[in-house]
XYZ file of C-alpha atoms in Angstrom:
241
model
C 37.132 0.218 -13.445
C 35.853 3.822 -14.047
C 36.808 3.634 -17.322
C 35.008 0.213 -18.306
C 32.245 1.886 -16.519
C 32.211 4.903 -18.522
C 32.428 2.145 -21.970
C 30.199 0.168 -21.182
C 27.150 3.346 -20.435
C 28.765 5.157 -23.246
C 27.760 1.622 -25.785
C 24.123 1.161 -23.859
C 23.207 5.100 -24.872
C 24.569 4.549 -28.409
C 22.477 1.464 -29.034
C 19.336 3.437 -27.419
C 19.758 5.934 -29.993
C 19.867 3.147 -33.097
C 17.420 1.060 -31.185
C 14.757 4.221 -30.978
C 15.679 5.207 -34.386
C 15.656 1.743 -36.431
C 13.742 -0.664 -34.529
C 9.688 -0.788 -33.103
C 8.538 -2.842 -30.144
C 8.619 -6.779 -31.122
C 11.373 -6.491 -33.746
C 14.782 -8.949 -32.829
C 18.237 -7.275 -32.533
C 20.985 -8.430 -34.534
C 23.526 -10.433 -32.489
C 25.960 -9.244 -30.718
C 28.722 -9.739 -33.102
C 27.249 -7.640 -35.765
C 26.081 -5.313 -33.140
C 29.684 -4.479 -31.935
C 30.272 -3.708 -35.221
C 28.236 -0.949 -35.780
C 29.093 0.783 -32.672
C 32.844 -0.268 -33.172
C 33.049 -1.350 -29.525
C 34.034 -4.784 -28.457
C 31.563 -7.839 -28.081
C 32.067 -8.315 -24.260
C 31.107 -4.144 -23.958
C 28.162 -4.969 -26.326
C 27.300 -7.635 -24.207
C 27.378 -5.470 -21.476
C 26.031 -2.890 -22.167
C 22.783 -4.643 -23.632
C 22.766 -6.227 -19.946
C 21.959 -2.097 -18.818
C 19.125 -2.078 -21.553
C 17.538 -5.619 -20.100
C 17.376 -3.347 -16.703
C 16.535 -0.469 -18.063
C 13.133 -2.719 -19.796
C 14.407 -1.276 -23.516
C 14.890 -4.820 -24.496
C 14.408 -8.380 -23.541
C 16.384 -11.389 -24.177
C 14.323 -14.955 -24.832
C 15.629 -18.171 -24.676
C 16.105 -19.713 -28.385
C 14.478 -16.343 -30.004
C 17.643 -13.798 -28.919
C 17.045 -9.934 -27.716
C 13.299 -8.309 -28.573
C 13.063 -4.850 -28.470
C 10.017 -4.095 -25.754
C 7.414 -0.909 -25.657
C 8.777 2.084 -23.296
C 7.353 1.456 -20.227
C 4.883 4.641 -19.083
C 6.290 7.273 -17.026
C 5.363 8.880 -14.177
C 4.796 12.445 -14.238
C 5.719 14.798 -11.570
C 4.836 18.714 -11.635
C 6.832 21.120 -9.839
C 5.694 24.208 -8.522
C 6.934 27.179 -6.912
C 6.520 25.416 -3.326
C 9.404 23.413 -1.619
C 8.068 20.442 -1.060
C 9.414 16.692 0.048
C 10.417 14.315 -2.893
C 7.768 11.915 -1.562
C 5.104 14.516 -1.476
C 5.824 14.926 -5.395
C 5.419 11.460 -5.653
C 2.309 10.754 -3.653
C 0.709 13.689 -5.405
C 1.367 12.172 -8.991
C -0.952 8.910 -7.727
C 2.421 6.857 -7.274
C 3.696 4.862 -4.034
C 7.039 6.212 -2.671
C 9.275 4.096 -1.070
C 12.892 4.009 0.360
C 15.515 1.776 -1.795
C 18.748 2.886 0.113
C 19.482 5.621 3.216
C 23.328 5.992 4.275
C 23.989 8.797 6.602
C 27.684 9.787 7.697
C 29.552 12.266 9.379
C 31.968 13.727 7.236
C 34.214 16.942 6.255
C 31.611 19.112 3.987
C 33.100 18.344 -0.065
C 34.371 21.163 -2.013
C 31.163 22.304 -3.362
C 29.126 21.634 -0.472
C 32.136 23.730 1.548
C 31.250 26.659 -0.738
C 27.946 26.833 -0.898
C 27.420 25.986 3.444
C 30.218 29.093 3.255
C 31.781 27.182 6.573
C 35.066 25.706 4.914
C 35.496 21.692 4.964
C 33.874 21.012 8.624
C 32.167 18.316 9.544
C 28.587 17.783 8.443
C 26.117 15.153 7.688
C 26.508 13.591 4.550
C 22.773 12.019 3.696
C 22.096 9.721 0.663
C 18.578 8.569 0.124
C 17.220 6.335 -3.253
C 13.407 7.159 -3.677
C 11.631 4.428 -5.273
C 8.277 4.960 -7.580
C 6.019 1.755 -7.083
C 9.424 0.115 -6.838
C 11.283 1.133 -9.232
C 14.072 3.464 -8.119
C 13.645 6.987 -9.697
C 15.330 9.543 -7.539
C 18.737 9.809 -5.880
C 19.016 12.540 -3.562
C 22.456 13.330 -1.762
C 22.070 16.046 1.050
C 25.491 17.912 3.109
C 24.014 19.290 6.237
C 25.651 21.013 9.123
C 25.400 19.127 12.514
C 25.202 22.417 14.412
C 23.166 25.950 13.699
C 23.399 28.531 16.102
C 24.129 26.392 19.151
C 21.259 24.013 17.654
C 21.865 19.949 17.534
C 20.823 18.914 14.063
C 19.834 14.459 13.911
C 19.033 13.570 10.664
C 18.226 9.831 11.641
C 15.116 9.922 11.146
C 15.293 10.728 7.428
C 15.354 6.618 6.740
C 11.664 6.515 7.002
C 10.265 7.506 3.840
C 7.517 9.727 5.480
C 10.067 12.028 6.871
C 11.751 14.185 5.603
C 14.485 17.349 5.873
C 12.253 20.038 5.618
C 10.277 18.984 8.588
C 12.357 17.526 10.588
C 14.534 20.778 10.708
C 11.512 22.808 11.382
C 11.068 20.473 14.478
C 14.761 20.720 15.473
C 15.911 24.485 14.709
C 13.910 28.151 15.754
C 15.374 29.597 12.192
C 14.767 26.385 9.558
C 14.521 26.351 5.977
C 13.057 29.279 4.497
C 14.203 29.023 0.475
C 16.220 26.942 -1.775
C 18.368 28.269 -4.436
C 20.602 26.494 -7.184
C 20.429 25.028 -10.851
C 18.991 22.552 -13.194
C 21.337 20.298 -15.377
C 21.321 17.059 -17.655
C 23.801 14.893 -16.746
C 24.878 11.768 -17.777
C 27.279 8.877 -16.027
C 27.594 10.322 -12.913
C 29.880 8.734 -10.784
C 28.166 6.873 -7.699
C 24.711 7.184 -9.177
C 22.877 4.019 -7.991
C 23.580 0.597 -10.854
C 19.504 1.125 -11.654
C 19.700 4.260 -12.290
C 23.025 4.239 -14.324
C 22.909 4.281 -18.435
C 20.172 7.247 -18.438
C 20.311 10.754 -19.333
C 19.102 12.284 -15.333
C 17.469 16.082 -14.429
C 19.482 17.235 -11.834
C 19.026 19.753 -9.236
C 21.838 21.247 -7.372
C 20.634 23.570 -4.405
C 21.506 24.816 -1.323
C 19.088 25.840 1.905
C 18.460 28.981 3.430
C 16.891 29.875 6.592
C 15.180 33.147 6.779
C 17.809 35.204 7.831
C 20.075 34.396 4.838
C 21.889 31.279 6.225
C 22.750 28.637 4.317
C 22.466 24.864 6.437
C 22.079 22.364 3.702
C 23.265 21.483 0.178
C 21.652 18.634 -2.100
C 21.828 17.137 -5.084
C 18.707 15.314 -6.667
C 19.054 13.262 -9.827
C 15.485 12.094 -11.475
C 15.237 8.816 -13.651
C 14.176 10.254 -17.039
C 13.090 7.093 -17.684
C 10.680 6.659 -15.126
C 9.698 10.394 -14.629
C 8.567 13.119 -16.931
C 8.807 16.789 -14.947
C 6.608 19.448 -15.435
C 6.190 22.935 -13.596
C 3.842 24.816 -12.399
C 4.708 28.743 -11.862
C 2.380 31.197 -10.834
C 2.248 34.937 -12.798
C 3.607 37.573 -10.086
C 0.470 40.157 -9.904
């Protein structure tokens, strides 16, 4: 299954690239028979993957015409600045509406990487996934690893289903030491496994970080993938006097 997965995004990204290249807005793709041999994939991956491209608005398929290529659709831009601040704060502030299309929270033993960067070994901690929505259209996947306990300190992340919460508060509210810096990385990546069907089939900015209160600990790690589709990122730093 991972593998027809892996096909079937690998065929939508290859006919992006000779749909961006060789086609304009209005123009009709050539079936899929002739498409599959292009790419040198199979017609039912074809089919397939031009099913991802009908989500992803690229294309359009009309009954009795066949599959129209469509404008991009606009995308939203969000600027980042030197500030930790809430994914829904980002979005509010770029004139959007952000919503909640799936929460899942989960006590679990803390993954590999989340093990090494909470420096605590594979205990138990809260695994949080949240699917932030831009006017409805889901843009943002965020996966969190939190520890349930800091310095004697019940952590409840419950309350991190309602879209206007979120972490950063709500451990400020719970803990006397909360989040006082993030550190970590920025990657593209591409087919990631468990990323959300709408957001599958897209190159994705990822962040991978981990949270420090002031006194050096670290009590959460997260991951947050951004729909390049949907969002354009820009940042905002400020020149150190």
């Amino acid at each position: 299954m991972e593998r027809l997965r892996t096909l079937r995004a690998q065929a939508a990204s290859e006919l992006r690239e000779v749909i961006e290249r060789d086609y304009k807005p209005g123009d009709r793709l050539p079936a899929e028979v002739d498409l599959a041999a292009a790419v040198g994939l199979s017609r039912n991956t074809i089919r397939e993957a031009v099913a991802l491209l009908v989500n992803d608005g690229l294309v359009e398929r009309r009954w009795g015409v066949g599959t129209i290529v469509l404008a991009p659709p606009e995308r939203t831009v969000f600027s980042l600045s030197s500030e930790i601040v809430p994914v829904p704060e980002i979005i509010a502030a770029s004139g959007h509406v952000a919503g909640i299309e799936k929460f899942s929270i989960a006590a679990v033993d803390a993954p590999d990487d989340a093990a090494t960067a909470l420096r605590g070994g594979n205990r138990p901690v809260w695994a949080v996934e949240r699917v932030y929505s831009v006017d409805g259209v889901p843009a943002v996947h965020v996966l969190d690893w939190c520890l349930r306990e800091v310095d004697g300190h019940s952590v409840d992340l419950s309350a991190l289903s309602d879209v206007s919460r979120d972490m950063i508060t709500i451990l400020r509210e719970q803990l006397p030491d909360p989040l006082h810096r993030m550190e970590g990385r920025i990657d593209a990546v591409y087919g990631v496994p468990g990323i959300p069907a709408e957001m599958d089939g897209t190159p994705l900015v990822q962040f991978t970080q981990t949270g420090f209160t002031s006194m050096s600990v670290p009590i959460v790690f997260t991951v947050i993938r951004y729909d390049t589709r949907v969002v354009d990122l820009s940042v905002r730093r400020i020149i150190a006097k």
